[in-house]
Amino acid sequence: MLTRSTSLAAAGGLLASLALAACSGGGGTASDGGSGGGAGGGTVAQLTFPAEVQGAVGGLGNFNPYSPNPLTTFWLYEPLIIKNGLTCQETPWLANSAEWKDDKTLVITLRDGVKWSDGQPFTAKDVAFTFNLMKQYPGMDKAGVWTDTFGAPAQSVTAEGNTVTMSFSGNAAAKYDEIIKQKMLPEHVYAKVGDPTKYIDKKPVSTGPYKLASFNGRRLVLERRPEYWQADKVKVQKIVQEGQYDASQAALKLRAGELDAYWGEVPNPEKTFVSANKKTNHFYYAPNGMTVLTGNLQKKPFDDAKFREAISYAMDKEAMSLKATYGVMKPASQTGLKLPSMEKLLPDTYKGKDTVLPYDTAKANQLLDAAGYAKGADGKRTLPDGSPLAVNFSVQAGFIDYQAIADVIAKGMNEVGVATKVTASAPESVDDQKKTGDFQVLLEYLHGGCELARNIGAKLSSKQFPSAKEILPNVGRFSDPSVDATVAALSQATDEATQRTEVGKLVDVMMTKYPVTSLIYAPTRLIYRTDKATGWPSEQDPYANPSDDRLLVLTRLTAPK
């Protein structure tokens, strides 16, 4: 989601503080620096990134991937398979494959030749050990392997040769994405440490591309492992992580070349960073999900799908993008999918069509008229029964992007005769409204990850209504038994064809019943320099989620030609 703490005033101050430095711009365009890397390029001596944890956890050097705050989560311990956060395509990593023998049995086949950083071989026993440790210490089981969360619990995890077999008491297909991304631990180290969530791992033994060179409580230095199983793809010899920076500090350090990449928010990156030197300075904000308009579907007028459809055309998404993201993030597809990266999941009905709802007040007025929301002499519409129609839009005070979007929406709705006012309340108050259902309409985030049963599916499932104690995904209280059946089928699907069929049904619900209205994509960010390394993902080469898929990105980085 967009960062909430940055105010427009602060952004303006940042622009002003950097204005003097902008006169040193070089030639070229933003497209010069994105792609072009690969395994065949030259070596990169060093890249400097921000620290991954705040204040280096008081100087404590803990590399345990299952601790609350490991010093690094990307460069040491590795997953079995990487599922691309943009395209959802899988890249075999420590495992060559993970396949369902049936809906209760997952068979994982490991690659040969992988060694831990202390020279011992990585084996199937290490994988089985890691998952069985989650049973012994439930606090480690973030994937829900041994619980009934999203599928049946595991009954056993066993290793034989280079194969690991995970057997479940019932259908466990929905656990797959979490299982493949768990970080593998060395049995010969972690079998001796007791509760792994409490263990302080100061001398990591891992399978990843780097090993610990030094950590002084503030500055972490990682060195490339020449014996790494795919060392030929790793050209960056050293990674240095140091310091936590706010937007202003990060922009200044990036411009000065003291940082090579930054994954936080910098307001208006085109002006604050890229304009200083278009040859070396770039950014890529990829869609990570989308901001959506959510009405309370148990109250008038949002209980009427025809009303929801009509007002969806009164929303100027280009204006929202400009005011909330400086025009960086694009209007979002009403399908609920990140497009074009998830285009292969689109049902044939919508392929090749523009699924972003246009800003069309004439159509909005026409649909409202046809649905019985008559406009009076004062230009205000009434409900079909003739009673007054007034909408109160709840928005979190201090969420400047949400407030900017809400203002644009309210303006559009008022223009088509739907009397709308925006009420800003403390974020905790809006959270309470989500729990109790005491609201008319608000803004939310629809995650665009690959676990679609948990994302778009949960947004539409009647089993995911919020409770008095917990905010669950279906804040709007959309309910349809056939949709519940679709979500259940999707969560249990073990083959791509079935998954695509069930996703297609959810897409059709989004496009015809408007349970929520998609507005603009929300970003996952990368702001980077190309004077030391090229091959970063970019608008021209969107090959990976720039924040989550850092291991994939690493294998594409190489020295500039």
Coordinates of C-alpha atoms in Angstrom, one line a residue:
M1 CA 0.0 0.0 0.0
L2 CA 1.0 3.6 -0.2
T3 CA 2.9 5.0 2.7
R4 CA 0.6 6.9 5.0
S5 CA 3.0 9.0 7.0
T6 CA 4.3 11.2 4.3
S7 CA 2.4 14.4 4.1
L8 CA 2.1 16.6 1.0
A9 CA 3.8 19.4 2.9
A10 CA 6.7 17.1 3.6
A11 CA 6.8 16.1 0.0
G12 CA 7.0 19.7 -1.0
G13 CA 9.9 20.3 1.5
L14 CA 11.7 17.3 0.0
L15 CA 11.3 18.8 -3.5
A16 CA 12.7 22.1 -2.4
S17 CA 15.6 20.6 -0.5
L18 CA 16.7 18.7 -3.6
A19 CA 16.1 21.4 -6.2
L20 CA 19.6 22.9 -6.1
A21 CA 21.2 19.5 -6.9
A22 CA 19.0 19.0 -9.9
C23 CA 21.2 21.1 -12.2
S24 CA 23.7 18.3 -12.6
G25 CA 21.5 16.2 -14.8
G26 CA 23.1 14.0 -17.5
G27 CA 21.9 12.8 -20.8
G28 CA 19.9 9.7 -21.7
T29 CA 16.4 8.7 -20.7
A30 CA 14.8 6.6 -18.0
S31 CA 14.7 3.6 -20.3
D32 CA 18.5 3.5 -20.4
G33 CA 19.0 1.7 -17.2
G34 CA 16.4 -1.0 -16.6
S35 CA 17.2 -4.3 -18.4
G36 CA 20.2 -5.6 -20.2
G37 CA 21.8 -7.5 -17.3
G38 CA 22.4 -11.3 -17.2
A39 CA 24.8 -14.0 -16.3
G40 CA 27.2 -13.1 -19.1
G41 CA 28.0 -9.6 -17.9
G42 CA 30.9 -8.2 -15.8
T43 CA 31.3 -8.3 -12.1
V44 CA 30.0 -5.6 -9.7
A45 CA 32.4 -4.9 -6.8
Q46 CA 29.8 -3.7 -4.3
L47 CA 26.2 -2.5 -3.9
T48 CA 25.0 -0.6 -0.9
F49 CA 21.4 -0.9 0.4
P50 CA 19.5 0.3 3.5
A51 CA 19.4 -2.0 6.5
E52 CA 16.5 -4.3 6.4
V53 CA 15.7 -3.9 10.1
Q54 CA 15.2 -0.7 12.2
G55 CA 18.3 0.3 14.1
A56 CA 19.9 -3.1 13.4
V57 CA 17.8 -4.5 16.4
G58 CA 19.9 -2.7 18.9
G59 CA 23.1 -4.0 17.3
L60 CA 22.1 -7.6 17.9
G61 CA 23.5 -9.8 15.1
N62 CA 20.7 -12.3 14.5
F63 CA 20.4 -14.0 11.1
N64 CA 17.8 -16.6 12.0
P65 CA 15.2 -16.4 9.3
Y66 CA 12.5 -17.5 11.7
S67 CA 13.3 -14.8 14.3
P68 CA 11.0 -11.7 14.4
N69 CA 13.8 -9.4 13.1
P70 CA 16.6 -11.2 11.1
L71 CA 19.3 -8.8 9.9
T72 CA 18.6 -9.9 6.3
T73 CA 15.8 -11.9 4.8
F74 CA 17.0 -12.2 1.2
W75 CA 20.6 -13.1 0.9
L76 CA 21.4 -16.1 3.2
Y77 CA 18.6 -18.6 3.7
E78 CA 16.7 -19.7 0.6
P79 CA 13.2 -21.0 -0.3
L80 CA 12.4 -24.2 -2.3
I81 CA 10.7 -22.4 -5.2
I82 CA 10.3 -18.7 -6.0
K83 CA 6.9 -17.7 -7.3
N84 CA 7.2 -14.4 -9.3
G85 CA 5.2 -11.7 -7.5
L86 CA 4.2 -10.1 -10.7
T87 CA 3.5 -13.0 -13.1
C88 CA 3.0 -15.8 -10.6
Q89 CA 5.4 -18.0 -12.7
E90 CA 7.6 -20.3 -10.7
T91 CA 11.3 -20.5 -10.8
P92 CA 12.8 -23.7 -9.3
W93 CA 15.3 -22.8 -6.5
L94 CA 16.4 -25.3 -3.9
A95 CA 13.8 -27.6 -5.4
N96 CA 13.5 -28.6 -9.0
S97 CA 9.7 -29.2 -8.5
A98 CA 6.9 -29.4 -6.1
E99 CA 3.9 -31.4 -7.4
W100 CA 0.7 -32.7 -6.0
K101 CA 0.6 -36.5 -6.3
D102 CA -3.1 -36.1 -5.3
D103 CA -4.8 -33.3 -3.3
K104 CA -3.4 -34.8 0.0
T105 CA 0.2 -35.5 -1.1
L106 CA 2.8 -32.9 -2.1
V107 CA 6.1 -34.4 -3.5
I108 CA 9.1 -32.0 -3.5
T109 CA 12.1 -33.0 -5.6
L110 CA 15.4 -31.2 -4.7
R111 CA 18.2 -30.1 -7.0
D112 CA 21.5 -31.8 -6.8
G113 CA 24.8 -30.2 -5.8
V114 CA 23.7 -27.6 -3.3
K115 CA 25.9 -27.1 -0.3
W116 CA 25.6 -25.2 3.0
S117 CA 28.1 -22.4 3.5
D118 CA 30.1 -24.7 5.8
G119 CA 30.6 -27.2 3.0
Q120 CA 28.1 -29.8 4.1
P121 CA 25.6 -31.0 1.5
F122 CA 22.0 -29.8 1.5
T123 CA 19.7 -32.8 1.5
A124 CA 16.1 -33.7 1.6
K125 CA 16.6 -34.5 5.3
D126 CA 17.2 -30.7 5.9
V127 CA 13.9 -29.9 4.2
A128 CA 11.9 -32.5 6.2
F129 CA 13.7 -31.3 9.4
T130 CA 12.6 -27.7 8.7
F131 CA 8.9 -28.6 8.3
N132 CA 8.9 -31.1 11.2
L133 CA 10.4 -28.4 13.4
M134 CA 7.3 -26.3 12.7
K135 CA 5.2 -29.1 14.2
Q136 CA 7.4 -29.2 17.3
Y137 CA 7.4 -25.4 17.7
P138 CA 4.1 -24.0 16.3
G139 CA 5.3 -20.4 16.5
M140 CA 7.6 -21.2 13.6
D141 CA 4.7 -22.6 11.4
K142 CA 3.9 -19.4 9.5
A143 CA 2.8 -21.5 6.5
G144 CA 0.1 -23.3 8.6
V145 CA 1.5 -26.7 7.6
W146 CA 0.4 -28.4 10.8
T147 CA -2.9 -26.5 11.3
D148 CA -6.2 -26.4 9.4
T149 CA -5.6 -22.9 8.2
F150 CA -6.3 -22.8 4.5
G151 CA -6.5 -26.5 4.0
A152 CA -6.1 -29.7 6.0
P153 CA -3.2 -30.1 8.4
A154 CA -0.1 -32.2 7.6
Q155 CA 0.1 -35.8 9.0
S156 CA 3.7 -36.4 8.1
V157 CA 6.8 -35.0 6.3
T158 CA 9.4 -37.6 5.2
A159 CA 12.6 -37.6 3.2
E160 CA 13.9 -40.3 0.9
G161 CA 16.8 -39.7 -1.5
N162 CA 16.3 -36.3 -3.0
T163 CA 12.6 -36.3 -2.4
V164 CA 10.4 -35.0 0.4
T165 CA 6.8 -36.2 0.7
M166 CA 4.3 -34.1 2.6
S167 CA 1.1 -36.0 3.5
F168 CA -2.0 -34.2 4.7
S169 CA -5.3 -35.3 6.3
G170 CA -7.3 -33.8 3.5
N171 CA -7.1 -31.3 0.6
A172 CA -4.2 -28.9 1.3
A173 CA -3.8 -27.2 -2.0
A174 CA -4.2 -23.7 -0.6
K175 CA -1.1 -24.2 1.5
Y176 CA 1.2 -24.6 -1.5
D177 CA 2.4 -21.0 -2.0
E178 CA 3.3 -20.6 1.6
I179 CA 5.1 -24.0 1.7
I180 CA 7.4 -23.4 -1.3
K181 CA 8.6 -20.0 0.1
Q182 CA 9.7 -21.2 3.5
K183 CA 13.4 -20.8 4.2
M184 CA 15.3 -24.0 4.7
L185 CA 17.4 -24.7 7.8
P186 CA 20.5 -26.9 8.3
E187 CA 19.6 -29.8 10.5
H188 CA 23.2 -30.2 11.7
V189 CA 23.0 -26.7 13.2
Y190 CA 19.3 -26.1 14.2
A191 CA 18.7 -29.6 15.7
K192 CA 20.8 -28.4 18.7
V193 CA 19.3 -25.0 19.4
G194 CA 15.9 -25.7 20.9
D195 CA 13.0 -23.3 20.0
P196 CA 14.1 -21.9 16.6
T197 CA 12.1 -18.7 17.1
K198 CA 14.2 -17.8 20.1
Y199 CA 17.6 -18.8 18.8
I200 CA 20.1 -16.1 18.0
D201 CA 21.9 -17.1 14.9
K202 CA 25.2 -15.1 14.9
K203 CA 27.2 -17.4 12.5
P204 CA 24.7 -18.3 9.8
V205 CA 25.1 -21.6 7.9
S206 CA 23.0 -21.1 4.8
T207 CA 22.6 -22.1 1.1
G208 CA 22.3 -18.5 -0.2
P209 CA 24.5 -16.5 -2.6
Y210 CA 26.3 -14.7 0.3
K211 CA 28.0 -15.4 3.5
L212 CA 28.6 -13.1 6.5
A213 CA 31.8 -11.0 6.2
S214 CA 31.3 -8.6 9.1
F215 CA 28.7 -6.9 11.3
N216 CA 29.7 -4.2 13.7
G217 CA 26.2 -3.6 15.2
R218 CA 25.4 -1.1 12.5
R219 CA 27.0 -2.0 9.2
L220 CA 26.4 -5.4 7.7
V221 CA 28.8 -6.7 5.0
L222 CA 28.0 -9.8 2.9
E223 CA 30.4 -11.5 0.6
R224 CA 29.6 -13.6 -2.5
R225 CA 30.1 -17.3 -2.1
P226 CA 32.1 -18.6 -5.1
E227 CA 30.8 -22.2 -4.4
Y228 CA 27.2 -21.1 -4.5
W229 CA 25.1 -23.5 -6.5
Q230 CA 24.4 -20.9 -9.2
A231 CA 27.4 -18.7 -8.6
D232 CA 27.8 -18.0 -12.4
K233 CA 24.6 -15.9 -12.2
V234 CA 25.8 -13.8 -9.2
K235 CA 28.0 -10.9 -10.4
V236 CA 27.7 -8.7 -7.3
Q237 CA 30.7 -9.5 -5.1
K238 CA 29.7 -7.7 -2.0
I239 CA 26.5 -6.3 -0.5
V240 CA 26.6 -3.7 2.2
Q241 CA 23.5 -2.8 4.3
E242 CA 23.6 0.2 6.6
G243 CA 21.2 2.7 8.0
Q244 CA 17.4 3.3 7.9
Y245 CA 16.4 6.3 5.9
D246 CA 13.2 8.4 5.6
A247 CA 12.2 9.7 2.1
S248 CA 14.3 12.8 2.2
Q249 CA 17.5 11.1 3.5
A250 CA 17.1 8.2 1.0
A251 CA 16.7 10.6 -1.9
L252 CA 19.8 12.5 -1.0
K253 CA 21.9 9.4 -0.5
L254 CA 20.6 8.0 -3.8
R255 CA 21.5 11.1 -5.6
A256 CA 25.0 11.2 -4.0
G257 CA 25.6 7.6 -5.0
E258 CA 25.8 6.5 -1.3
L259 CA 22.8 4.1 -1.9
D260 CA 22.4 2.0 -5.0
A261 CA 18.8 1.0 -4.4
Y262 CA 16.0 1.9 -2.1
W263 CA 12.6 0.1 -1.6
G264 CA 10.7 2.7 0.4
E265 CA 8.7 5.7 -0.8
V266 CA 10.2 8.8 -2.2
P267 CA 7.5 11.3 -3.2
N268 CA 7.5 12.2 -6.9
P269 CA 10.6 10.1 -7.7
E270 CA 10.7 11.5 -11.2
K271 CA 11.3 15.0 -10.0
T272 CA 13.2 14.3 -6.7
F273 CA 15.6 11.7 -8.1
V274 CA 15.4 10.8 -11.8
S275 CA 15.6 14.4 -13.1
A276 CA 19.0 14.9 -11.5
N277 CA 20.6 12.4 -13.9
K278 CA 18.4 10.5 -16.3
K279 CA 21.2 8.3 -17.4
T280 CA 21.9 6.7 -14.0
N281 CA 18.8 7.5 -11.9
H282 CA 15.6 5.3 -12.3
F283 CA 12.6 4.0 -10.5
Y284 CA 10.1 1.2 -11.0
Y285 CA 6.8 1.2 -9.1
A286 CA 5.2 -2.1 -10.0
P287 CA 1.6 -2.9 -9.1
N288 CA 1.4 -4.9 -5.9
G289 CA -2.3 -4.7 -5.5
M290 CA -5.0 -2.1 -5.8
T291 CA -6.9 0.5 -3.9
V292 CA -10.6 -0.3 -4.1
L293 CA -13.9 1.4 -3.2
T294 CA -15.9 -0.7 -0.8
G295 CA -19.5 0.0 0.0
N296 CA -21.5 -1.6 2.8
L297 CA -23.5 -4.1 0.7
Q298 CA -25.9 -4.7 3.6
K299 CA -27.1 -1.1 3.5
K300 CA -28.8 1.1 0.9
P301 CA -27.8 2.2 -1.6
F302 CA -24.7 -0.1 -1.9
D303 CA -26.8 -3.2 -1.6
D304 CA -27.9 -2.5 -5.2
A305 CA -25.4 -3.8 -7.8
K306 CA -26.9 -1.4 -10.4
F307 CA -26.0 1.5 -8.1
R308 CA -22.5 0.2 -7.6
E309 CA -22.0 -0.2 -11.3
A310 CA -23.4 3.3 -12.1
I311 CA -21.2 5.2 -9.6
S312 CA -18.1 3.3 -10.8
Y313 CA -18.3 5.3 -14.0
A314 CA -18.3 8.6 -12.0
M315 CA -14.7 8.0 -10.8
D316 CA -11.8 9.8 -12.4
K317 CA -9.0 7.4 -11.9
E318 CA -6.5 9.4 -13.8
A319 CA -7.1 12.3 -11.3
M320 CA -6.8 9.9 -8.4
S321 CA -3.4 8.7 -9.7
L322 CA -2.2 12.3 -10.2
K323 CA -3.2 13.5 -6.8
A324 CA -2.3 10.4 -4.8
T325 CA 0.8 9.1 -6.6
Y326 CA 2.0 12.0 -8.8
G327 CA 0.7 10.1 -11.7
V328 CA 3.0 7.1 -11.2
M329 CA 0.4 4.4 -10.5
K330 CA -2.0 3.5 -13.3
P331 CA -5.8 3.0 -13.1
A332 CA -6.6 -0.6 -12.0
S333 CA -8.5 -3.3 -13.9
Q334 CA -12.0 -4.0 -12.5
T335 CA -11.2 -7.7 -12.8
G336 CA -9.3 -7.5 -9.5
L337 CA -6.2 -8.9 -11.3
K338 CA -2.9 -7.1 -11.8
L339 CA -2.8 -6.5 -15.5
P340 CA -1.0 -7.1 -17.8
S341 CA 1.2 -9.3 -15.7
M342 CA -1.7 -11.7 -14.8
E343 CA -3.3 -11.6 -18.2
K344 CA -3.0 -15.4 -18.6
L345 CA -5.6 -15.7 -15.9
L346 CA -8.2 -13.7 -17.7
P347 CA -11.2 -15.6 -19.0
D348 CA -11.6 -15.6 -22.8
T349 CA -14.5 -13.2 -22.5
Y350 CA -12.3 -10.4 -21.4
K351 CA -9.1 -11.1 -23.3
G352 CA -8.0 -8.2 -25.5
K353 CA -10.6 -5.9 -23.9
D354 CA -9.9 -2.8 -21.7
T355 CA -11.1 -3.8 -18.3
V356 CA -10.4 -0.5 -16.6
L357 CA -13.7 1.3 -16.1
P358 CA -13.6 4.7 -17.9
Y359 CA -14.5 8.0 -16.3
D360 CA -17.9 8.6 -18.0
T361 CA -20.3 10.8 -16.1
A362 CA -22.9 10.5 -19.0
K363 CA -23.0 6.8 -18.6
A364 CA -23.1 7.1 -14.8
N365 CA -26.1 9.4 -15.1
Q366 CA -27.8 7.1 -17.6
L367 CA -27.3 4.0 -15.4
L368 CA -28.6 5.8 -12.3
D369 CA -31.7 7.0 -14.2
A370 CA -32.4 3.5 -15.4
A371 CA -31.9 2.0 -11.9
G372 CA -34.6 4.4 -10.5
Y373 CA -32.3 6.9 -8.7
A374 CA -34.3 9.9 -9.9
K375 CA -32.7 13.4 -10.0
G376 CA -34.8 16.1 -8.5
A377 CA -35.1 19.8 -9.5
D378 CA -32.2 20.5 -7.1
G379 CA -29.9 18.1 -9.0
K380 CA -29.9 15.6 -6.1
R381 CA -30.9 12.0 -6.6
T382 CA -33.2 10.0 -4.4
L383 CA -33.5 6.3 -3.7
P384 CA -35.9 4.3 -5.9
D385 CA -38.6 4.6 -3.1
G386 CA -38.3 8.4 -3.2
S387 CA -36.5 8.8 0.1
P388 CA -33.3 11.0 0.3
L389 CA -30.0 9.6 -1.0
A390 CA -26.9 10.8 0.9
V391 CA -23.6 9.0 1.1
N392 CA -21.0 9.5 3.9
F393 CA -17.5 8.5 2.8
S394 CA -15.3 7.4 5.7
V395 CA -11.6 8.0 5.3
Q396 CA -8.6 7.7 7.7
A397 CA -7.3 11.1 8.8
G398 CA -3.6 11.4 7.9
F399 CA -3.8 8.9 5.1
I400 CA -3.1 11.6 2.5
D401 CA -3.3 9.2 -0.5
Y402 CA -6.7 7.9 0.6
Q403 CA -7.9 11.4 1.4
A404 CA -6.9 12.6 -2.1
I405 CA -8.7 9.6 -3.7
A406 CA -11.8 10.1 -1.6
D407 CA -12.0 13.7 -2.6
V408 CA -11.9 12.8 -6.3
I409 CA -14.6 10.2 -5.8
A410 CA -16.9 12.5 -3.8
K411 CA -16.5 15.1 -6.5
G412 CA -17.5 12.7 -9.2
M413 CA -20.5 11.3 -7.3
N414 CA -21.8 14.8 -6.5
E415 CA -21.5 15.7 -10.2
V416 CA -23.9 12.9 -11.1
G417 CA -26.3 13.9 -8.3
V418 CA -25.3 11.5 -5.5
A419 CA -24.9 13.7 -2.5
T420 CA -21.6 12.7 -1.0
K421 CA -19.5 14.0 1.8
V422 CA -16.1 12.8 3.1
T423 CA -15.7 12.3 6.8
A424 CA -12.1 12.0 8.1
S425 CA -11.7 10.0 11.3
A426 CA -8.9 8.5 13.2
P427 CA -7.6 5.3 11.6
E428 CA -8.7 3.3 14.6
S429 CA -12.2 4.6 14.3
V430 CA -12.4 3.5 10.6
D431 CA -11.1 0.1 11.7
D432 CA -13.9 -0.1 14.2
Q433 CA -16.4 0.7 11.4
K434 CA -15.0 -2.2 9.4
K435 CA -15.5 -4.6 12.3
T436 CA -19.0 -3.5 13.1
G437 CA -20.3 -2.6 9.6
D438 CA -21.2 0.8 10.8
F439 CA -20.2 2.6 7.6
Q440 CA -21.5 3.4 4.1
V441 CA -18.4 3.4 1.9
L442 CA -14.7 3.5 2.4
L443 CA -11.4 2.7 0.7
E444 CA -9.4 -0.5 1.1
Y445 CA -6.5 -2.5 -0.3
L446 CA -7.0 -5.6 -2.5
H447 CA -3.7 -7.6 -2.4
G448 CA -2.6 -8.6 -5.8
G449 CA -0.5 -11.6 -4.8
C450 CA -0.6 -15.0 -6.4
E451 CA -2.6 -16.7 -3.7
L452 CA -5.8 -15.7 -5.3
A453 CA -8.1 -17.7 -3.1
R454 CA -6.7 -15.7 -0.2
N455 CA -6.8 -12.4 -2.0
I456 CA -9.6 -11.7 -4.4
G457 CA -11.3 -14.9 -3.1
A458 CA -11.3 -13.8 0.5
K459 CA -12.6 -10.4 -0.5
L460 CA -15.8 -12.1 -1.9
S461 CA -16.2 -15.0 0.5
S462 CA -19.1 -14.8 3.1
K463 CA -16.8 -16.8 5.4
Q464 CA -14.5 -13.7 5.6
F465 CA -16.9 -11.2 7.1
P466 CA -15.2 -9.1 9.8
S467 CA -16.1 -9.7 13.4
A468 CA -16.2 -7.5 16.5
K469 CA -12.7 -8.4 17.3
E470 CA -11.1 -8.9 13.8
I471 CA -11.0 -7.2 10.4
L472 CA -11.3 -9.9 7.8
P473 CA -11.0 -9.3 4.1
N474 CA -14.7 -9.1 3.1
V475 CA -15.3 -5.7 4.7
G476 CA -18.2 -5.0 2.3
R477 CA -20.1 -8.1 3.3
F478 CA -20.6 -9.4 -0.2
S479 CA -22.5 -12.7 -0.1
D480 CA -23.3 -15.2 -2.8
P481 CA -23.4 -19.0 -2.2
S482 CA -22.2 -19.7 -5.7
V483 CA -19.2 -17.4 -5.2
D484 CA -18.4 -19.2 -1.9
A485 CA -18.4 -22.5 -3.8
T486 CA -16.0 -21.0 -6.4
V487 CA -13.6 -19.7 -3.7
A488 CA -13.7 -23.2 -2.0
A489 CA -13.0 -24.9 -5.4
L490 CA -10.1 -22.4 -6.1
S491 CA -8.6 -23.0 -2.7
Q492 CA -8.6 -26.8 -3.4
A493 CA -7.4 -26.7 -7.0
T494 CA -4.1 -28.4 -7.6
D495 CA -3.8 -27.9 -11.4
E496 CA -3.5 -24.7 -13.4
A497 CA -6.4 -25.3 -15.7
T498 CA -8.8 -25.7 -12.8
Q499 CA -7.3 -22.6 -11.0
R500 CA -7.8 -20.5 -14.2
T501 CA -11.4 -21.7 -14.5
E502 CA -12.3 -20.7 -11.0
V503 CA -10.4 -17.4 -11.1
G504 CA -12.4 -16.6 -14.3
K505 CA -15.6 -17.0 -12.3
L506 CA -14.4 -14.5 -9.7
V507 CA -13.3 -12.1 -12.4
D508 CA -16.8 -12.3 -13.9
V509 CA -18.3 -11.4 -10.5
M510 CA -16.0 -8.4 -10.3
M511 CA -17.0 -7.3 -13.8
T512 CA -20.8 -7.8 -13.4
K513 CA -21.7 -7.4 -9.8
Y514 CA -19.2 -4.8 -8.6
P515 CA -18.6 -6.1 -5.1
V516 CA -15.8 -3.5 -5.0
T517 CA -14.7 -0.9 -7.5
S518 CA -11.1 -1.1 -8.6
L519 CA -9.4 2.4 -8.6
I520 CA -5.6 2.6 -9.0
Y521 CA -2.8 0.1 -8.5
A522 CA -0.8 0.3 -5.3
P523 CA 2.9 0.0 -5.7
T524 CA 5.8 -2.2 -4.7
R525 CA 8.8 0.2 -5.1
L526 CA 12.3 0.2 -6.4
I527 CA 14.4 3.3 -6.8
Y528 CA 17.8 2.6 -8.1
R529 CA 21.0 3.7 -9.8
T530 CA 22.7 2.0 -12.9
D531 CA 26.2 3.4 -12.6
K532 CA 27.4 0.3 -10.8
A533 CA 24.9 -2.3 -11.9
T534 CA 22.3 -2.8 -14.6
G535 CA 19.6 -5.4 -15.1
W536 CA 17.1 -4.1 -12.6
P537 CA 13.4 -4.7 -13.3
S538 CA 11.8 -1.8 -15.0
E539 CA 8.7 -0.6 -16.9
Q540 CA 10.4 -1.8 -20.1
D541 CA 11.4 -5.2 -18.6
P542 CA 9.0 -6.1 -15.7
Y543 CA 10.4 -9.5 -15.1
A544 CA 10.1 -9.5 -11.3
N545 CA 8.4 -7.9 -8.2
P546 CA 11.1 -5.4 -7.5
S547 CA 10.8 -5.7 -3.7
D548 CA 9.9 -9.3 -3.0
D549 CA 11.8 -11.1 -5.7
R550 CA 15.2 -9.8 -4.8
L551 CA 16.9 -13.1 -5.4
L552 CA 15.6 -13.2 -8.9
V553 CA 16.8 -9.7 -9.4
L554 CA 20.2 -10.5 -8.1
T555 CA 20.7 -13.1 -10.9
R556 CA 20.1 -10.4 -13.5
L557 CA 22.4 -7.7 -12.2
T558 CA 25.7 -7.1 -14.0
A559 CA 28.2 -4.3 -14.4
P560 CA 27.3 -1.6 -17.0
K561 CA 28.8 -2.1 -20.4

